[in-house]
Coordinates of C-alpha atoms in Angstrom, one line a residue:
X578 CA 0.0 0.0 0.0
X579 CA 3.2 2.2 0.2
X580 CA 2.0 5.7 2.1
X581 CA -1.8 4.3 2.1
X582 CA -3.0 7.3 0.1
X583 CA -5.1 5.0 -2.8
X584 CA -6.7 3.2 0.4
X585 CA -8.2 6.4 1.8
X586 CA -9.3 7.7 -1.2
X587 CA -11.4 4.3 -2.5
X588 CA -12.4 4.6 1.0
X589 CA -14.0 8.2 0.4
X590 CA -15.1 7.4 -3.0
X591 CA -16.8 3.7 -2.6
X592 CA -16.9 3.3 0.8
X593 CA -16.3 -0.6 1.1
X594 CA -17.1 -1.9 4.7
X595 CA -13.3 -2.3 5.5
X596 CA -10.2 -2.1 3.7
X597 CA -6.5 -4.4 4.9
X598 CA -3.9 -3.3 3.7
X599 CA -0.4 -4.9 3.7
X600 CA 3.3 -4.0 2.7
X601 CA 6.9 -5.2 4.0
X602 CA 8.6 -2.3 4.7
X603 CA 7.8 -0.8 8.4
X604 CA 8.5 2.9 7.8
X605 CA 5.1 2.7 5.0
X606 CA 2.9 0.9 7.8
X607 CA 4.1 3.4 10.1
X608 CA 3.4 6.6 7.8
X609 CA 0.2 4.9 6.7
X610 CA -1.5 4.6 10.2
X611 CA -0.3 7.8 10.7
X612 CA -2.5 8.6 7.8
X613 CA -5.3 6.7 8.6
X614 CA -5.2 8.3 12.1
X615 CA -5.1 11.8 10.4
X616 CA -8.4 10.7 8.5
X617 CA -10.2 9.6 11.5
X618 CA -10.8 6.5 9.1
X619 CA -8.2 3.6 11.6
X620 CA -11.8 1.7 12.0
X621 CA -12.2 0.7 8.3
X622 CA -8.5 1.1 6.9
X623 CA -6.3 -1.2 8.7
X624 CA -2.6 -1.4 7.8
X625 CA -0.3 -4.7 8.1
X626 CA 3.2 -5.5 7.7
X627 CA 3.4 -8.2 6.2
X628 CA 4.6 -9.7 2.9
X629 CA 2.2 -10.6 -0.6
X630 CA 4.0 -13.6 -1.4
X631 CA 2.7 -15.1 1.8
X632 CA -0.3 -13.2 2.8
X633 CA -1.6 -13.4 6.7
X634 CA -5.3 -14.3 6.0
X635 CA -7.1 -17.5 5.6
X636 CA -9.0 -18.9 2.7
X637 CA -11.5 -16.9 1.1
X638 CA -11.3 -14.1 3.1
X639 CA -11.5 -11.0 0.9
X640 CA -13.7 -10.2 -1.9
X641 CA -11.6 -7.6 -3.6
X642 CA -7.4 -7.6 -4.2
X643 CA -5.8 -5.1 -5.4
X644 CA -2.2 -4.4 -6.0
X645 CA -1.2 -1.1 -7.5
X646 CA 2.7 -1.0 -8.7
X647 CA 4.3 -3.2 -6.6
X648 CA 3.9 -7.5 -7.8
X649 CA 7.2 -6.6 -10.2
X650 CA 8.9 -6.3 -7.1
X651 CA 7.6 -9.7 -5.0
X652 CA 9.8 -11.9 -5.2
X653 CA 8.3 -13.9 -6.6
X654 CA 5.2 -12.4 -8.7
X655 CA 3.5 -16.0 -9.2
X656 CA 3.0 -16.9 -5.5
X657 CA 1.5 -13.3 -5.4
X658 CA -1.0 -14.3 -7.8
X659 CA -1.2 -17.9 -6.0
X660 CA -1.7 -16.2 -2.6
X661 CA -4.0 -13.8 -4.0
X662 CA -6.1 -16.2 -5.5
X663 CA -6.5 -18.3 -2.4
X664 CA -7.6 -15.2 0.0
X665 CA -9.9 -14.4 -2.3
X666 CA -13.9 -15.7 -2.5
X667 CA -15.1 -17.1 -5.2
X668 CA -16.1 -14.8 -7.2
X669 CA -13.7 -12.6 -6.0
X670 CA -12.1 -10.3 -8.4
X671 CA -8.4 -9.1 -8.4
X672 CA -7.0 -5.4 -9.8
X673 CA -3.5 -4.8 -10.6
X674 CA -1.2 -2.1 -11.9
X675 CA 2.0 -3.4 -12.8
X676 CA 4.9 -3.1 -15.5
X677 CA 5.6 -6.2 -17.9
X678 CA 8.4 -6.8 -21.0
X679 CA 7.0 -5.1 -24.3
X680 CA 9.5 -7.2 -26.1
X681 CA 13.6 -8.4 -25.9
X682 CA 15.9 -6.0 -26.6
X683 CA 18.1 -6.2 -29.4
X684 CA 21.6 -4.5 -29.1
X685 CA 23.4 -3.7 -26.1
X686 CA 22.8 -0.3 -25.6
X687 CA 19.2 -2.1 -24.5
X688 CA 20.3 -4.7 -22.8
X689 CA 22.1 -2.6 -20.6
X690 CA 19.2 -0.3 -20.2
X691 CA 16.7 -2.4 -19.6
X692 CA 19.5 -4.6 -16.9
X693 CA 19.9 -1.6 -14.8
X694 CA 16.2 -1.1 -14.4
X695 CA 15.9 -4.9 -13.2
X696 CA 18.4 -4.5 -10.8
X697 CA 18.3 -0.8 -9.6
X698 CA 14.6 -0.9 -9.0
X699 CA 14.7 -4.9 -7.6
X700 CA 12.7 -6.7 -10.0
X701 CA 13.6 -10.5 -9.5
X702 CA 14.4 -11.9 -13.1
X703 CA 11.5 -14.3 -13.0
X704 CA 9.1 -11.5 -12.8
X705 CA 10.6 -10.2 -16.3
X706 CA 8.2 -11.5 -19.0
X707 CA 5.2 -10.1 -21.6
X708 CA 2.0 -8.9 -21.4
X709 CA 0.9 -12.8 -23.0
X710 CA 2.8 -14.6 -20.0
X711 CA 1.1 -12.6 -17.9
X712 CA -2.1 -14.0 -19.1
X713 CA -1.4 -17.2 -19.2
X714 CA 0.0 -17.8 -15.9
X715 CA -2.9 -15.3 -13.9
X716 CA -4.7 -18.5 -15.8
X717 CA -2.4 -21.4 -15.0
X718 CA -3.5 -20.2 -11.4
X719 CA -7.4 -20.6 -11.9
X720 CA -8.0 -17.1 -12.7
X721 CA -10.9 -16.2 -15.3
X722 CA -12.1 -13.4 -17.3
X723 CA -8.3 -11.7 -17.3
X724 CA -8.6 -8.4 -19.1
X725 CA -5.5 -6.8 -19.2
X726 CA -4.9 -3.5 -21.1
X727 CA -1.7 -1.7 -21.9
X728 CA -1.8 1.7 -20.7
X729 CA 2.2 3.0 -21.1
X730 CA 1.4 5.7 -23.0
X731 CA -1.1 7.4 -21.0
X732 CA 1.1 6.7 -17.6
X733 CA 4.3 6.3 -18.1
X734 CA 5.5 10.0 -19.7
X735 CA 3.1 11.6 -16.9
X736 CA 4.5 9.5 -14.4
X737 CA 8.1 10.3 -15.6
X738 CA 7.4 14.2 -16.0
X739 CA 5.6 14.5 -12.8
X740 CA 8.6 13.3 -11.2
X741 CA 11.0 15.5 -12.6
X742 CA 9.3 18.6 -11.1
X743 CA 11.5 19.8 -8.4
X744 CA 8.8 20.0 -5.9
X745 CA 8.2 16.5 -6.2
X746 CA 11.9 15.6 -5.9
X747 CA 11.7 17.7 -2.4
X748 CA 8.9 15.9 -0.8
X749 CA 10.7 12.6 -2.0
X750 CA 13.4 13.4 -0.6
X751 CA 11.6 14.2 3.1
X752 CA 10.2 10.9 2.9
X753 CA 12.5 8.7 1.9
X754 CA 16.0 10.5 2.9
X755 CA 18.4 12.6 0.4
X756 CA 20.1 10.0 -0.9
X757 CA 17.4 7.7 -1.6
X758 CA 15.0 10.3 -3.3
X759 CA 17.7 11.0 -5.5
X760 CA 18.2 6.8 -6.3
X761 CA 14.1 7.0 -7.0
X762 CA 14.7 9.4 -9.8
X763 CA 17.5 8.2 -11.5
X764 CA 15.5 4.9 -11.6
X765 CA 12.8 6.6 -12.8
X766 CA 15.4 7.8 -16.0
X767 CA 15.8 4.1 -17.1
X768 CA 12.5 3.1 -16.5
X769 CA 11.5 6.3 -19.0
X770 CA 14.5 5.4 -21.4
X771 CA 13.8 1.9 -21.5
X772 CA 9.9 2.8 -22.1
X773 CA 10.8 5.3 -25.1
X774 CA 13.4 1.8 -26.5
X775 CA 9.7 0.0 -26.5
X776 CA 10.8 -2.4 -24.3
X777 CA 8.7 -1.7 -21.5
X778 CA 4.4 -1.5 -20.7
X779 CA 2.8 -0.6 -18.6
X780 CA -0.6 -2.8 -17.7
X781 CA -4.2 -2.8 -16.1
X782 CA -5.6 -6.0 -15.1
X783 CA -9.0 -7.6 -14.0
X784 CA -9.7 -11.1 -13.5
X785 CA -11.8 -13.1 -11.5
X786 CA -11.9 -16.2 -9.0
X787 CA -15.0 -18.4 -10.0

């Protein structure tokens, strides 16, 4: 959930009856309670460390998962979608925003792009595959109806220009420390590089537990 700032906001906007939310790193559960307490909304937004490639509810719990730029970092992203699918009802859909491999790349200007972004912004190499292996193994896992739609150009650029903006470079820089708000950005120049080579997308996904 990094900060928790998409929780309280589909809280707002669709009020669900309660929302769990759960990431690895302590200093994001701690700034997201903090947020949650700042909203007055702790009762319906809870916040959990934890980890997505072994999630810390039972079977069937949830009817709604949602991961929003973070399974190209689990390590793996397959026992993310295995977990997520057995936490889920049946019925129960899944939402993800997530990066995937538009196609090799061909020279070695690309390669080496497309290698730091793997390892400066920890994406395990098993997570590094298409849009169409994507599909198929959301499927291999039971999943049904998968829609996924590539959406790089109406993210990415925004994403990469928004970032850029000094402003935002400041407040990065209060929350995650100097040095590591500066890291963020020059990840965020091969991840912009290696989308402009074509070998990067950007995807939405839906699918469903039956």
């Amino acid at each position: 959930f990094g900060m928790g700032t998409q929780d309280v906001y589909i809280l707002e906007k669709f009020s669900p009856k309660k929302i769990d939310g759960l990431d690895v790193t302590w200093k994001h559960v701690e700034l997201a309670r903090r947020r949650a307490e700042r909203f007055k909304c702790g009762d319906r937004v809870e916040f959990h460390h934890g980890t997505a490639t072994k999630i810390p509810f039972p079977d069937g719990y949830f009817s709604n998962v949602m991961s929003i730029e973070a399974p190209e970092h689990f390590d793996t992203r397959q026992m993310f979608f295995e977990e997520s699918y057995r936490v889920l009802k049946p019925g129960g859909v899944i939402g993800i925003a997530d990066y995937t491999l538009k196609r090799e790349p061909r020279n070695f200007i690309e390669k080496a792009v497309l290698g730091a972004v793997v390892s400066l912004w920890k994406v395990p190499q098993d997570n590094v595959y298409s849009t169409e292996t994507y599909r198929q193994r959301l499927a291999k896992v039971g999943y049904k109806n998968i829609d996924i739609q590539e959406v790089g150009a109406l993210t990415i650029p925004g994403y990469y220009y928004e970032q850029k903006r000094p402003e935002v470079k400041a407040e990065l820089a209060k929350i995650r420390g100097f040095v590591a708000g500066r890291l963020g950005f020059i990840i965020d120049i091969f991840l912009f590089q290696a989308y402009q080579y074509g070998l990067l997308e950007y995807i939405l996904v839906h699918a469903e537990k039956k």
